[in-house]
Tab-separated table of C-alpha atoms in Angstrom:
chain	number	residue	atom	x	y	z
A	1	MET	CA	-107.541	126.631	19.267
A	2	MET	CA	-105.714	125.361	16.647
A	3	VAL	CA	-104.052	122.328	18.437
A	4	GLY	CA	-108.420	120.790	18.952
A	5	LEU	CA	-108.975	122.227	15.530
A	6	PHE	CA	-106.839	119.712	13.626
A	7	ILE	CA	-107.479	117.055	16.403
A	8	ALA	CA	-111.332	117.576	15.108
A	9	CYS	CA	-109.979	117.261	11.212
A	10	CYS	CA	-107.252	114.605	11.994
A	11	ALA	CA	-109.331	111.004	11.153
A	12	VAL	CA	-106.156	109.074	12.978
A	13	CYS	CA	-106.627	110.622	15.666
A	14	ALA	CA	-110.515	110.449	15.837
A	15	SER	CA	-110.633	106.976	15.232
A	16	LYS	CA	-108.256	106.367	18.616
A	17	PRO	CA	-109.184	107.304	21.958
A	18	ALA	CA	-107.382	109.694	24.123
A	19	VAL	CA	-105.072	107.632	26.631
A	20	LEU	CA	-104.962	109.942	29.874
A	21	ARG	CA	-101.433	108.769	31.492
A	22	PRO	CA	-100.165	108.957	35.614
A	23	LEU	CA	-97.027	111.087	35.656
A	24	ARG	CA	-94.014	109.600	36.803
A	25	GLY	CA	-92.176	111.306	39.585
A	26	CYS	CA	-95.299	113.665	40.410
A	27	THR	CA	-96.138	113.793	44.110
A	28	PRO	CA	-99.998	112.691	44.832
A	29	ASN	CA	-100.390	114.621	47.990
A	30	PRO	CA	-98.313	118.300	47.870
A	31	ILE	CA	-97.188	120.547	50.250
A	32	LEU	CA	-98.500	123.772	49.809
A	33	SER	CA	-97.498	127.314	51.606
A	34	ASP	CA	-99.694	129.650	51.834
A	35	GLY	CA	-97.558	132.468	52.758
A	36	PHE	CA	-94.330	133.150	55.655
A	37	GLY	CA	-94.246	131.509	57.941
A	38	HIS	CA	-97.223	129.271	58.066
A	39	MET	CA	-94.207	126.211	56.806
A	40	PHE	CA	-91.044	125.985	57.894
A	41	ASN	CA	-88.542	123.242	56.729
A	42	LEU	CA	-85.402	121.602	59.417
A	43	ASP	CA	-83.129	119.276	58.100
A	44	LEU	CA	-79.092	118.202	59.724
A	45	ALA	CA	-76.146	118.093	57.502
A	46	ASP	CA	-72.774	116.270	58.819
A	47	LEU	CA	-69.740	117.919	58.914
A	48	ARG	CA	-67.418	114.842	59.790
A	49	SER	CA	-66.634	114.177	56.336
A	50	MET	CA	-65.466	117.626	56.389
A	51	PRO	CA	-61.221	118.041	56.738
A	52	ASP	CA	-61.316	121.632	58.888
A	53	ARG	CA	-63.792	121.604	61.118
A	54	ILE	CA	-65.656	124.072	62.624
A	55	THR	CA	-63.721	124.589	66.787
A	56	PHE	CA	-63.886	126.726	69.255
A	57	PRO	CA	-62.395	126.255	72.461
A	58	GLY	CA	-63.597	122.936	74.266
A	59	LYS	CA	-65.912	122.456	71.600
A	60	SER	CA	-66.586	120.617	68.217
A	61	PHE	CA	-69.269	121.468	66.074
A	62	GLU	CA	-69.937	118.222	63.832
A	63	TRP	CA	-72.844	118.940	63.114
A	64	PHE	CA	-76.024	122.011	61.566
A	65	GLY	CA	-78.650	122.917	61.457
A	66	VAL	CA	-80.523	124.022	58.859
A	67	LEU	CA	-84.709	125.848	59.334
A	68	SER	CA	-85.919	127.672	55.982
A	69	ASP	CA	-89.177	129.645	55.344
A	70	HIS	CA	-91.366	126.325	52.581
A	71	PHE	CA	-92.886	129.393	50.643
A	72	THR	CA	-89.630	131.548	49.844
A	73	GLY	CA	-87.077	129.088	50.756
A	74	TYR	CA	-84.889	131.943	52.155
A	75	ILE	CA	-82.638	130.373	55.265
A	76	LEU	CA	-83.905	131.677	58.835
A	77	GLY	CA	-80.916	130.877	60.632
A	78	LEU	CA	-77.712	128.383	60.666
A	79	PHE	CA	-77.278	126.855	63.642
A	80	PRO	CA	-74.306	124.362	64.678
A	81	LEU	CA	-74.214	121.438	66.943
A	82	GLU	CA	-71.980	119.543	68.428
A	83	THR	CA	-74.510	116.570	68.819
A	84	LYS	CA	-77.664	115.246	66.887
A	85	GLU	CA	-79.181	114.342	70.195
A	86	SER	CA	-82.802	116.061	70.131
A	87	PRO	CA	-82.659	117.928	73.105
A	88	GLU	CA	-79.495	120.277	70.944
A	89	VAL	CA	-81.312	120.290	68.218
A	90	ALA	CA	-84.618	121.619	70.179
A	91	LEU	CA	-82.725	123.918	72.195
A	92	PHE	CA	-81.302	125.693	69.072
A	93	VAL	CA	-85.087	125.702	67.048
A	94	THR	CA	-86.405	126.562	69.763
A	95	MET	CA	-85.144	129.747	70.260
A	96	LEU	CA	-85.436	130.482	66.173
A	97	PHE	CA	-89.129	129.326	67.513
A	98	GLY	CA	-88.592	133.097	69.054
A	99	SER	CA	-86.882	135.023	66.750
A	100	PHE	CA	-89.946	134.040	64.061
A	101	GLY	CA	-92.360	133.118	65.295
A	102	PHE	CA	-94.265	128.706	65.119
A	103	PRO	CA	-95.166	127.857	62.043
A	104	LEU	CA	-98.144	126.211	61.617
A	105	PHE	CA	-96.567	122.906	59.883
A	106	LEU	CA	-92.524	122.155	60.892
A	107	ILE	CA	-91.473	119.474	58.013
A	108	ASN	CA	-88.310	117.071	58.697
A	109	ASP	CA	-86.680	114.244	57.240
A	110	ASN	CA	-88.664	111.800	60.109
A	111	GLY	CA	-85.337	111.328	61.920
A	112	THR	CA	-85.490	110.653	66.062
A	113	GLU	CA	-83.646	114.152	66.540
A	114	PHE	CA	-86.701	115.934	65.978
A	115	LEU	CA	-89.297	113.552	67.245
A	116	GLY	CA	-88.157	112.873	71.105
A	117	ALA	CA	-87.203	116.499	72.672
A	118	LEU	CA	-88.444	118.864	69.163
A	119	ALA	CA	-92.287	117.375	70.221
A	120	VAL	CA	-92.129	117.544	72.959
A	121	ALA	CA	-90.593	121.340	73.965
A	122	MET	CA	-93.012	122.314	70.952
A	123	LYS	CA	-96.469	121.220	72.227
A	124	ARG	CA	-95.346	122.911	75.709
A	125	LEU	CA	-94.265	125.853	73.568
A	126	CYS	CA	-97.725	126.268	71.533
A	127	GLY	CA	-99.734	124.019	72.277
A	128	ASN	CA	-101.424	121.731	68.963
A	129	LYS	CA	-100.824	124.896	67.105
A	130	CYS	CA	-98.112	123.393	65.848
A	131	ARG	CA	-98.184	120.186	63.258
A	132	THR	CA	-94.840	118.336	62.207
A	133	ILE	CA	-95.434	116.341	59.031
A	134	CYS	CA	-92.289	113.768	58.276
A	135	THR	CA	-90.284	113.313	55.051
A	136	ARG	CA	-89.180	110.001	54.062
A	137	PRO	CA	-85.071	110.796	54.972
A	138	ARG	CA	-82.687	112.479	52.699
A	139	ASN	CA	-85.744	112.125	49.362
A	140	PRO	CA	-85.414	115.457	47.446
A	141	LYS	CA	-88.957	114.377	45.982
A	142	ALA	CA	-90.432	114.546	49.263
A	143	ASN	CA	-88.085	117.143	51.375
A	144	GLY	CA	-86.417	118.910	48.282
A	145	ALA	CA	-87.107	122.520	49.640
A	146	ALA	CA	-84.510	121.679	52.860
A	147	GLU	CA	-82.428	118.843	50.868
A	148	SER	CA	-81.129	121.696	48.239
A	149	ASN	CA	-81.223	124.084	51.081
A	150	VAL	CA	-78.555	121.861	53.555
A	151	LYS	CA	-76.048	121.840	49.550
A	152	TRP	CA	-75.986	125.455	49.250
A	153	SER	CA	-75.719	126.206	53.302
A	154	LYS	CA	-72.754	123.487	53.414
A	155	ALA	CA	-70.955	124.029	50.220
A	156	GLY	CA	-70.808	128.228	51.222
A	157	LEU	CA	-70.228	126.891	54.561
A	158	ILE	CA	-66.915	125.172	53.447
A	159	ARG	CA	-65.557	128.634	50.734
A	160	ALA	CA	-65.910	130.632	53.648
A	161	ILE	CA	-63.417	127.986	55.686
A	162	GLN	CA	-61.488	127.563	53.235
A	163	SER	CA	-61.004	131.303	52.576
A	164	ARG	CA	-60.676	131.979	55.967
A	165	LEU	CA	-57.585	129.901	56.810
A	166	PRO	CA	-54.077	130.410	56.388
A	167	GLY	CA	-51.491	130.595	53.012
A	168	ASP	CA	-54.469	130.995	50.615
C-alpha cells in the first residue's frame, strides 16, 4: 500500500515505464505434487570411490538407489545394487512399489538404467497409470530433491560404515 502511494507521488517513478525482467534460474514448468504417493523421485549413487565398500560374502555393492516422495521429501527406501543395470534396478523399485503403491509419476534423471527393464516392468504391473518424467542428469535445478536425498543418504551411509570400523 505504502509502496504504491510512494510510486504514484514520485515524479521519477511516474516518468519511467515499468520493466518486467524474466527471473534467472527459475524453472519454466515446475514439478508440482498433490500429496504423499503422487510422485516419487528415483536416483542412484556411486559407491565405487568409497574406501570401505559394502560387501557381503560373494557380493560387493558399488551402487545404491534412493527412492523418495516428492511432496514430503521422505526417503522411502535405500537399496544396494551390485551393478547399475536396468533389470537389477527394476527388481528393487518394483519391490518398493509393492510396499508403498505405484505413484502417478516417477521422476528420474534419464539414465539408461531407468529406461529399459524398469519401464517394461512398470508398464506390465500398472499399465499407463504411472508415467515417468525424465530430467537432465546430475542437475539440481531439474531434480534437486532427488540429488539432495542422494547426498544426505550417501553421507549417512559413510558415517555408519566409518563408525563400525574396528579401531575407532
